[in-house]
mmCIF file of C-alpha atoms and ligand atoms in Angstrom:
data_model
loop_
_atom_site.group_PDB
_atom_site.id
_atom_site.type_symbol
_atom_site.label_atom_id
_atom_site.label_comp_id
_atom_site.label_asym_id
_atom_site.label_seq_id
_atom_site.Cartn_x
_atom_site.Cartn_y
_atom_site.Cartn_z
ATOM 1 C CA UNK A 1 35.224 21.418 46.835
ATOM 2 C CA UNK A 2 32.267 23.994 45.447
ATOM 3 C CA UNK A 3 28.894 23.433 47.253
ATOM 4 C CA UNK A 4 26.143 25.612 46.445
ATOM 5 C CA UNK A 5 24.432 28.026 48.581
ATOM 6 C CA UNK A 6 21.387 26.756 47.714
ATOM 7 C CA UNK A 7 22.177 23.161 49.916
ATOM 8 C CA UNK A 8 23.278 25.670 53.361
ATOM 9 C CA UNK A 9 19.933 27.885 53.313
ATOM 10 C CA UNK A 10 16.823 28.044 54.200
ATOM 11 C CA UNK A 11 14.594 27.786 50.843
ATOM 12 C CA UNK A 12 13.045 31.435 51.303
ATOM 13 C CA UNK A 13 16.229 33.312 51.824
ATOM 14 C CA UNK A 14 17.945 31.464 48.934
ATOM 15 C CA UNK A 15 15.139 32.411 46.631
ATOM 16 C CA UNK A 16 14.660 35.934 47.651
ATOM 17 C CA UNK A 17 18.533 36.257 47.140
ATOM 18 C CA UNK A 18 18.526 35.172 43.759
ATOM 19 C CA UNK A 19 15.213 37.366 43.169
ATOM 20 C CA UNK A 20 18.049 40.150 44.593
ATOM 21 C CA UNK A 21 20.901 38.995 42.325
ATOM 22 C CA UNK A 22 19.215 39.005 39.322
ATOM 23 C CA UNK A 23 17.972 43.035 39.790
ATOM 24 C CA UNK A 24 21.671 43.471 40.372
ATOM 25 C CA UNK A 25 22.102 41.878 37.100
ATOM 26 C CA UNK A 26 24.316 39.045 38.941
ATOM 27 C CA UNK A 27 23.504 35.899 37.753
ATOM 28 C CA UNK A 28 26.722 35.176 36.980
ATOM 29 C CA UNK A 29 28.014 35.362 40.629
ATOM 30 C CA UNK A 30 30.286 32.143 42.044
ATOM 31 C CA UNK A 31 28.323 30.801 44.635
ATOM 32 C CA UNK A 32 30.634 28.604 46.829
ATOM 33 C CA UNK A 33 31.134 27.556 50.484
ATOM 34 C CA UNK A 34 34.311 28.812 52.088
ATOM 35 C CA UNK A 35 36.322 25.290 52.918
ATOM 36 C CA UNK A 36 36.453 26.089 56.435
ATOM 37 C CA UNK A 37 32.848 25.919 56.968
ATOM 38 C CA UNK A 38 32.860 22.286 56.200
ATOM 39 C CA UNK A 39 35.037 21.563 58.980
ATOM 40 C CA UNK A 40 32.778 22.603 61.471
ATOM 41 C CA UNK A 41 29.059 21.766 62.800
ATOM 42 C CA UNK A 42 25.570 21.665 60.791
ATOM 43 C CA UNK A 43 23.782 24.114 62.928
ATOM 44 C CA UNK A 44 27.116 26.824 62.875
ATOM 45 C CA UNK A 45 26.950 26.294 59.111
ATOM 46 C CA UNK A 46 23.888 27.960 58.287
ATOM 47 C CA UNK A 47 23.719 31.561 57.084
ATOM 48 C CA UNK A 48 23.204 33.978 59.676
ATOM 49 C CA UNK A 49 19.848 35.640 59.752
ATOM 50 C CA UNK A 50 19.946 38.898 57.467
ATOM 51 C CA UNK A 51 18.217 40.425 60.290
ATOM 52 C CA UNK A 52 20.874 39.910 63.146
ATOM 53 C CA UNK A 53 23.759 40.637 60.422
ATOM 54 C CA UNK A 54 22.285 44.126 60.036
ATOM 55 C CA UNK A 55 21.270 44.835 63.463
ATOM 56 C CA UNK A 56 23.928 43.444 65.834
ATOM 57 C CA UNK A 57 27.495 45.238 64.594
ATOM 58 C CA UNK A 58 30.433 46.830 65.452
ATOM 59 C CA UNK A 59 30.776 50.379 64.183
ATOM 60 C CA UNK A 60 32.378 52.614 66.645
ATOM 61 C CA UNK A 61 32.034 55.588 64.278
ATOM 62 C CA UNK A 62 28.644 55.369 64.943
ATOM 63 C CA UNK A 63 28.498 54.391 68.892
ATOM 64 C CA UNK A 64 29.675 51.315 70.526
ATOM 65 C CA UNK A 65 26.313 49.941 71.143
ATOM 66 C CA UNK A 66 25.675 46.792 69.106
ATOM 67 C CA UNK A 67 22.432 48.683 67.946
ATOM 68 C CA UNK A 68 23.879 51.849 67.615
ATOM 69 C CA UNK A 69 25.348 51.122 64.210
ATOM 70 C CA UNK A 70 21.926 50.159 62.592
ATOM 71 C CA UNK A 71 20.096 53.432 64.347
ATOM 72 C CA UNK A 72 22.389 56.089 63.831
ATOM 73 C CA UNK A 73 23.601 55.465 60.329
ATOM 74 C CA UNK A 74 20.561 55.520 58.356
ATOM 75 C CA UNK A 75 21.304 58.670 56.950
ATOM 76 C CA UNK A 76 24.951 58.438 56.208
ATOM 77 C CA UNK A 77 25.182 59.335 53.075
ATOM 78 C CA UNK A 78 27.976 57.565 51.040
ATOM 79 C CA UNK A 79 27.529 58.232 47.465
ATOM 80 C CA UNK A 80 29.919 59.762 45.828
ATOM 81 C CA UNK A 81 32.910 57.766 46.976
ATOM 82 C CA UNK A 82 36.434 57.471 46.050
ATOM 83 C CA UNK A 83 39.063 55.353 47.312
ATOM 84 C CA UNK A 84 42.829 56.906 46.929
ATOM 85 C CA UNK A 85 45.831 54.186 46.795
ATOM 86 C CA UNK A 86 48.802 56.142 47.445
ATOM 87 C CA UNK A 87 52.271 55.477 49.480
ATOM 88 C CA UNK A 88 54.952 53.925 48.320
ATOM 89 C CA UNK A 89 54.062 52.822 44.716
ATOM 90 C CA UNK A 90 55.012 54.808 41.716
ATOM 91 C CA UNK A 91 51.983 56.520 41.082
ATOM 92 C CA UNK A 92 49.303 57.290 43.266
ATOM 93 C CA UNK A 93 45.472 56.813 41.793
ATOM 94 C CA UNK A 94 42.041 57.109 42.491
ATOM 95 C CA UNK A 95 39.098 55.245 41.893
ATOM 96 C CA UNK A 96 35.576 56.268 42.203
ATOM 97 C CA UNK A 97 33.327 53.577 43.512
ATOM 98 C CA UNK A 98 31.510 53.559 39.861
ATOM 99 C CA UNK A 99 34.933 52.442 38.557
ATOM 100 C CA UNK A 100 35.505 49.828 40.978
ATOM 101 C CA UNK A 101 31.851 48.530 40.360
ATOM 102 C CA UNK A 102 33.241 48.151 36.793
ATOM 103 C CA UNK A 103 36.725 47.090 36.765
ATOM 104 C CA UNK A 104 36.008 44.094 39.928
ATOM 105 C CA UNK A 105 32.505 42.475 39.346
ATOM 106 C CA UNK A 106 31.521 40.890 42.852
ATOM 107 C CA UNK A 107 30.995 37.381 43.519
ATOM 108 C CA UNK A 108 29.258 35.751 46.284
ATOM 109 C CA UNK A 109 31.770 34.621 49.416
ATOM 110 C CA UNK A 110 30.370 32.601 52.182
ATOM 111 C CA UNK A 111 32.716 33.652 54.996
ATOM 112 C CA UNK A 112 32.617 33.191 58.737
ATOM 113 C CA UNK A 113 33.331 36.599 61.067
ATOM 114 C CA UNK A 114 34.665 35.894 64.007
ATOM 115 C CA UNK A 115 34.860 38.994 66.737
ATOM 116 C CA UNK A 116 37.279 38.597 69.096
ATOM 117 C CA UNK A 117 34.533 39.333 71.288
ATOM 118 C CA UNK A 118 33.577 35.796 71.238
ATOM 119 C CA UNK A 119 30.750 36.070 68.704
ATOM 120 C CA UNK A 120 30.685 34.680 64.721
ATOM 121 C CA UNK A 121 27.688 34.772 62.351
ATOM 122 C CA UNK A 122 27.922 33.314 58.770
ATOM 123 C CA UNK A 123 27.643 36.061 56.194
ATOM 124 C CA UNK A 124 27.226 35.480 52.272
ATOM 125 C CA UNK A 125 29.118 38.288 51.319
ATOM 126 C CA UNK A 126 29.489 40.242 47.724
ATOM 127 C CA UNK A 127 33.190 41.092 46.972
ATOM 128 C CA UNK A 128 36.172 40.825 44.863
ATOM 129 C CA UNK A 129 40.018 39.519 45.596
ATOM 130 C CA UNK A 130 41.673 42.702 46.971
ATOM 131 C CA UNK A 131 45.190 42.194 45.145
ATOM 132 C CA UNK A 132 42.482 42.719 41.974
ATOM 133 C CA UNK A 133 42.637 46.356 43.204
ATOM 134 C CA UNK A 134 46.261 46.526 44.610
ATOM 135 C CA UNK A 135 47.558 45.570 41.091
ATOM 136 C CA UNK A 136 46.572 48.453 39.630
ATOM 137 C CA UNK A 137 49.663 50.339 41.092
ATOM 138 C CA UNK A 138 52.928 49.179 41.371
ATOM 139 C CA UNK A 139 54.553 49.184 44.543
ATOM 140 C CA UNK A 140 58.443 50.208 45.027
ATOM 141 C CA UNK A 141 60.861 48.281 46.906
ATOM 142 C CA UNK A 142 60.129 49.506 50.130
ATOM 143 C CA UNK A 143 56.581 48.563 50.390
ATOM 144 C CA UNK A 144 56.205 45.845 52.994
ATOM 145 C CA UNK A 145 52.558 46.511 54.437
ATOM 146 C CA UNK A 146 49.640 47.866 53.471
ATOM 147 C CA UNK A 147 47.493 50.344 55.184
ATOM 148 C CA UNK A 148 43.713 50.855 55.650
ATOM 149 C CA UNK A 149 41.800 53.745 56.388
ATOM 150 C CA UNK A 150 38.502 54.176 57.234
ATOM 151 C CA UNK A 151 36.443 57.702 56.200
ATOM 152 C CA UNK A 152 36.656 60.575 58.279
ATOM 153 C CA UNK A 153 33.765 62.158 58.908
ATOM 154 C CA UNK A 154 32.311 63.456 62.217
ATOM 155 C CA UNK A 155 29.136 65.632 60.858
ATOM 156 C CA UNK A 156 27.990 62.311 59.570
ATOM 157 C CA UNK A 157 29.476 59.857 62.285
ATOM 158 C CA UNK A 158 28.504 60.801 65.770
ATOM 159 C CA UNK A 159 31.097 58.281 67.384
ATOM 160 C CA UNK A 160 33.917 60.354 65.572
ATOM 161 C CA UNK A 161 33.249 63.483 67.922
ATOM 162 C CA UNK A 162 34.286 61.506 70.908
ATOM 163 C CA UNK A 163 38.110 60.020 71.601
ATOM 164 C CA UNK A 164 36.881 56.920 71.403
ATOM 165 C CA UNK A 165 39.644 55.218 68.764
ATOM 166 C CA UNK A 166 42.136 56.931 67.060
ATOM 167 C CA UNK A 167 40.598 58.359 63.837
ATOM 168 C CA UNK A 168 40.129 57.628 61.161
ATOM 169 C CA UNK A 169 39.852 53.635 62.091
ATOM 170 C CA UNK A 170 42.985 52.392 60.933
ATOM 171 C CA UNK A 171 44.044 49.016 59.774
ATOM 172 C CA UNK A 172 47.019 47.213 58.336
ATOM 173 C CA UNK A 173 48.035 43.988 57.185
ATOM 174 C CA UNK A 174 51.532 42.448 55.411
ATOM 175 C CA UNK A 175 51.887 42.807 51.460
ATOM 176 C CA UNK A 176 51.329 39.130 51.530
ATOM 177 C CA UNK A 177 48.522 38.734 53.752
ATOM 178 C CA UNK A 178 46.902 41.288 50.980
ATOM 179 C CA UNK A 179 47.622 39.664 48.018
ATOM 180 C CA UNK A 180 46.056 36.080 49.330
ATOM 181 C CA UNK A 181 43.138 35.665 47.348
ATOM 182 C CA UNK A 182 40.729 35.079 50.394
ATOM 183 C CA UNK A 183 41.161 38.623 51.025
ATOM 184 C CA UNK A 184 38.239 40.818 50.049
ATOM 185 C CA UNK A 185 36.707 44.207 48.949
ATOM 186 C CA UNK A 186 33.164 43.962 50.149
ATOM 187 C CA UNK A 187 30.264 45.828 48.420
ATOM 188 C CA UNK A 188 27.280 43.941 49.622
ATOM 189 C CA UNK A 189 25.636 41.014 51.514
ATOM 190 C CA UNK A 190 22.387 38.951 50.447
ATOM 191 C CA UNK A 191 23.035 39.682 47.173
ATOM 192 C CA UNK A 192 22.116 43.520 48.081
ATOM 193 C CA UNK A 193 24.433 46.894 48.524
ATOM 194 C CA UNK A 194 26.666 46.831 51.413
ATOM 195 C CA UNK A 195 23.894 48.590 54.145
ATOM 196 C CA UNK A 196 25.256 51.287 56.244
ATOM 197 C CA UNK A 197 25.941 49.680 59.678
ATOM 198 C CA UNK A 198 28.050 46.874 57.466
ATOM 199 C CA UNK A 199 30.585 49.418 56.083
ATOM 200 C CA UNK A 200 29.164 51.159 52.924
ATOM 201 C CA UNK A 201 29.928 51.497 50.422
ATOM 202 C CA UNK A 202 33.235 49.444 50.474
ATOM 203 C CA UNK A 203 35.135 47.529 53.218
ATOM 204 C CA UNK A 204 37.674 44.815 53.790
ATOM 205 C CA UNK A 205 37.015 41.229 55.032
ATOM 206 C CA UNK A 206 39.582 38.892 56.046
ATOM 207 C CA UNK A 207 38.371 35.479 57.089
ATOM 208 C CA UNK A 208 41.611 34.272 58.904
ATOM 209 C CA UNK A 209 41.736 36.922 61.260
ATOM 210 C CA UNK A 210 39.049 38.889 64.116
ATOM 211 C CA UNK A 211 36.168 41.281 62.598
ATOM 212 C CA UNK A 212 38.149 44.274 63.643
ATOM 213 C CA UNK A 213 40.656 43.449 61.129
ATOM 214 C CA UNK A 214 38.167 43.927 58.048
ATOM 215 C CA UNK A 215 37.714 47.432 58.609
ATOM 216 C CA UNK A 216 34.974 49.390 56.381
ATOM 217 C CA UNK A 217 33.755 52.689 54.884
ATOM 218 C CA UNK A 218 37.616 52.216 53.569
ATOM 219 C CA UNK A 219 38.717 55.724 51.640
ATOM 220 C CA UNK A 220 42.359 54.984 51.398
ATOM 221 C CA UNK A 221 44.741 52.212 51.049
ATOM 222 C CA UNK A 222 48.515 53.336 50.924
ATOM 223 C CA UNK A 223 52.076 50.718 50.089
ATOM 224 C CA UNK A 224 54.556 51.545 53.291
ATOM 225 C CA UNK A 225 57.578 50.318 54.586
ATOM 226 C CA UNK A 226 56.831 49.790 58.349
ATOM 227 C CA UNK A 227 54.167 47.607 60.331
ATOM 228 C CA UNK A 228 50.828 50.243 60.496
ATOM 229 C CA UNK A 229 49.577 50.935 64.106
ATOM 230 C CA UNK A 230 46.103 50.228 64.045
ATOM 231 C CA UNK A 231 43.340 51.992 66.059
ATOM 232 C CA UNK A 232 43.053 49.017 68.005
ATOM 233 C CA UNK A 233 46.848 48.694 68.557
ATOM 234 C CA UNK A 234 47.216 51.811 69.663
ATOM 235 C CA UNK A 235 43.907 51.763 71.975
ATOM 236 C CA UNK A 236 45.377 48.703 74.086
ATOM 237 C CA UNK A 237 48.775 47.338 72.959
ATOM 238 C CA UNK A 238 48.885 44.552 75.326
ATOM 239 C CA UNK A 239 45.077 42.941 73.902
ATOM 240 C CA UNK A 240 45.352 43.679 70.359
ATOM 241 C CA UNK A 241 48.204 43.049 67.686
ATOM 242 C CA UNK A 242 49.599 43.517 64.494
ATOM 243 C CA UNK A 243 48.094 40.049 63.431
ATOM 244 C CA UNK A 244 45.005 39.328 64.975
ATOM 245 C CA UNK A 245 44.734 36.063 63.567
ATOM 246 C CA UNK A 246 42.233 33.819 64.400
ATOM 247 C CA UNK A 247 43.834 31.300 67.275
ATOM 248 C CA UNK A 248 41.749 28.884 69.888
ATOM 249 C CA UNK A 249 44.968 28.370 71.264
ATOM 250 C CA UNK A 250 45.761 32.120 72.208
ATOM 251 C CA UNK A 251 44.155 33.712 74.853
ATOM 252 C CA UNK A 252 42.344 37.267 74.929
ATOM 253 C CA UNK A 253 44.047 38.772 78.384
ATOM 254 C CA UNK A 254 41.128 38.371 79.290
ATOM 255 C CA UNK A 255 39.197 35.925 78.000
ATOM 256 C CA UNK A 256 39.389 32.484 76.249
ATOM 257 C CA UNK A 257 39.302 32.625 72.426
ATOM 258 C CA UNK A 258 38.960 28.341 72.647
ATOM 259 C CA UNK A 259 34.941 28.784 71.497
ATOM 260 C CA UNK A 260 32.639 31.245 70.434
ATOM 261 C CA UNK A 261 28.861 31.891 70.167
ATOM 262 C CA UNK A 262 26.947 31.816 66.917
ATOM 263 C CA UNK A 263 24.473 34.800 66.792
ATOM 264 C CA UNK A 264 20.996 33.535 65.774
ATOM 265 C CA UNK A 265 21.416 30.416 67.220
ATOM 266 C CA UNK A 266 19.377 31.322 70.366
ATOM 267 C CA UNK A 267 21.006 31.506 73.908
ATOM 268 C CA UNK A 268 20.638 28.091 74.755
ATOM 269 C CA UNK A 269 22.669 27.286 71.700
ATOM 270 C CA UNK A 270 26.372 25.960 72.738
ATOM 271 C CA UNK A 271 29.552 27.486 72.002
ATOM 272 C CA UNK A 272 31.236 25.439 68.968
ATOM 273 C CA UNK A 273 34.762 25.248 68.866
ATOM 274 C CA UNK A 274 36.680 28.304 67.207
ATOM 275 C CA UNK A 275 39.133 26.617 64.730
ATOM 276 C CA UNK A 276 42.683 27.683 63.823
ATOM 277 C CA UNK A 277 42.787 30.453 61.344
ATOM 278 C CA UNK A 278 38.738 30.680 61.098
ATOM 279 C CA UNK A 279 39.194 27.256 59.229
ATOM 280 C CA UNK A 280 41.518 28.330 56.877
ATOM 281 C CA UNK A 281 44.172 26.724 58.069
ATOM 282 C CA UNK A 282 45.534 24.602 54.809
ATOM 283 C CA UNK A 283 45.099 28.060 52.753
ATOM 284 C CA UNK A 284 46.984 30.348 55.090
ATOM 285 C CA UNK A 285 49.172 28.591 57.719
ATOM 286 C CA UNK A 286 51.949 29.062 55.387
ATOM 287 C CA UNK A 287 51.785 32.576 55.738
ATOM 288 C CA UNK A 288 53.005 32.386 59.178
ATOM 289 C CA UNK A 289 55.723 29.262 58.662
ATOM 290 C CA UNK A 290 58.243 29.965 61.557
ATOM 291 C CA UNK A 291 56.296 32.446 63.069
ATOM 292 C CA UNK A 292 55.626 32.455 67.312
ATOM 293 C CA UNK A 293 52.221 32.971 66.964
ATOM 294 C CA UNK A 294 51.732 33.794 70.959
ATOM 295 C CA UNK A 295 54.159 36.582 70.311
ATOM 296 C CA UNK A 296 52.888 37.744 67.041
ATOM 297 C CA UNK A 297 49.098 37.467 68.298
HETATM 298 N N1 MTE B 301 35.486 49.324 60.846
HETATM 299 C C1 MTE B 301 35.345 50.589 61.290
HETATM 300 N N2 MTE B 301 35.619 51.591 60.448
HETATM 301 N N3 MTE B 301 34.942 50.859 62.549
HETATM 302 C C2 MTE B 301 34.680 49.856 63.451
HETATM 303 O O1 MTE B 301 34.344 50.171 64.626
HETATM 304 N N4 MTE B 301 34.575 47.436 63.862
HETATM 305 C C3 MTE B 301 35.233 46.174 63.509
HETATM 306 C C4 MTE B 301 35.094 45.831 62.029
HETATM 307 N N5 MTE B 301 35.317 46.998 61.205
HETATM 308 C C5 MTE B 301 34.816 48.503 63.015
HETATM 309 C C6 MTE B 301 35.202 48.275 61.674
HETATM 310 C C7 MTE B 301 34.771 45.051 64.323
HETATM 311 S S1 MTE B 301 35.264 45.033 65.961
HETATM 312 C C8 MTE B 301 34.029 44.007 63.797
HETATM 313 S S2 MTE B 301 33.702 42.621 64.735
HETATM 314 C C9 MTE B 301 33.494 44.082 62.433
HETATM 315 O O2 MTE B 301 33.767 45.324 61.787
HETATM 316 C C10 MTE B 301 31.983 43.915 62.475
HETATM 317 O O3 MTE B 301 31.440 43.861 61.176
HETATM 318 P P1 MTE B 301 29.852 43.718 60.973
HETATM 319 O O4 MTE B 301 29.202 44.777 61.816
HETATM 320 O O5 MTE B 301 29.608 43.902 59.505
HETATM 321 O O6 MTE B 301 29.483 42.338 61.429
#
């Protein structure tokens, strides 16, 4: 079911965005709510303020303040930009963001994150199915997972001269976890370039699982044959795994992950129910047929 953006926001937004998307020379963009939103509750549907999308973040690279990101990377400079996918495919290549622009026009996605902090905001983003990009190599045998990296860059990034994560951020996720066409490139929001504190000028979203998952500023994706140890991973084992799916049903250590509070919604807002797989569950359960999800958390 396709429902226009148009019927989820507030009149001004909607026409500044497609004052936005036509300079970007967009028009053609698919507009279309992401089915899991329609599961859930009026108020949680409606687009998160641009204002509190670019101002409250996660960006350790840049401090672990939720303001930091917004206030310290206003100068990062990330133009040009390449990303390298290398590994274990036959041939290694590189792309320049100017060819990516070209070869995988965005559309608009409508997509939920939900931190595992306990936060979600609703996010029109501008991207492009990742296994768009992934099938321009091809992969050997031994590929099984594929690998994220984030850029590495401490002149520009004061959070990178402190031991903070391991880095560069690192992220993984299973060949066909990838491939599902949810998956994402993102090179904007609002119809405008990806800002800064989001993760210019390219980054990964995947609905199904936490925000940390959809790691940005990516400069390198590589094919390899065993499960990648994320940052995160490797920060604290025992609260973050491989999988990170989205799950009311499995705990935090130490907290619940049953509900979560939508940013913008003011503080007397209350939690809404966090659904299975961010809502996606008829897309992506089958991804995980058979699979103990407490022990593959
Ligand atoms: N990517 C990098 N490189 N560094 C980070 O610290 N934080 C993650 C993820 N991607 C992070 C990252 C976390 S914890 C979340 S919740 C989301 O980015 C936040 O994305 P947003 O700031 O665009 O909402």
């Amino acid at each position: 079911m396709k429902i226009l953006s148009s019927e989820i926001t507030p009149e001004k937004i909607y026409k500044n965005r497609r004052k936005f998307i036509k300079q970007l020379g967009l028009t053609s963009s698919v507009f279309y709510l992401a089915p899991g939103l329609l599961n859930s509750t009026h108020a949680s549907n409606n687009l998160t303020d641009y204002n509190y999308v670019t101002s409250y973040n996660n960006y350790y690279e840049f401090g672990t303040g939720k303001s930091d990101p917004a206030q310290y990377s206003k100068d990062f400079i990330s133009n040009p930009w390449s990303i390298t996918i290398d590994g274990e495919v036959e041939k290694k290549i590189i792309l320049s963001m100017d060819d990516i622009k070209k070869l995988f026009p965005s559309e608009e996605r409508i997509y939920r994150l939900r931190c595992v902090e306990g936060w979600s905001m609703v996010i029109p983003w501008m991207g492009f199915s990742l296994n768009k990009l992934l099938k321009k190599v091809n992969p050997t045998s031994k590929a099984k997972y594929v690998k994220f990296e984030s850029v590495l860059d401490p002149e520009q990034m004061r959070g990178q001269r402190y031991p903070i994560l391991d880095w560069p951020y690192k992220e993984g996720l299973r060949i066909d976890e990838a491939m599902h066409p949810l998956t994402i490139m993102v090179t904007g929001l609002y119809g405008k370039e990806l800002p800064n504190q989001n993760g210019s000028p390219i980054r990964l979203m995947v609905p199904w699982k936490y925000g940390f998952k959809s790691a940005k500023a990516i400069v390198k994706i590589s094919f390899v044959e065993k499960m990648p140890t994320s940052s995160w991973m490797k920060a604290s084992p025992r609260e973050y795994g491989f999988y990170s799916n989205v799950n009311p049903n499995v705990d935090h250590p130490r907290w619940s992950q049953a509900t979560e509070r939508v940013i913008g919604e003011g503080i007397m807002s209350p939690r809404i129910p966090t659904l299975m797989f961010n809502g996606y569950e008829e897309e992506v359960a089958h991804l995980y047929k058979d699979m103990d999800l407490k022990k593959y958390y």
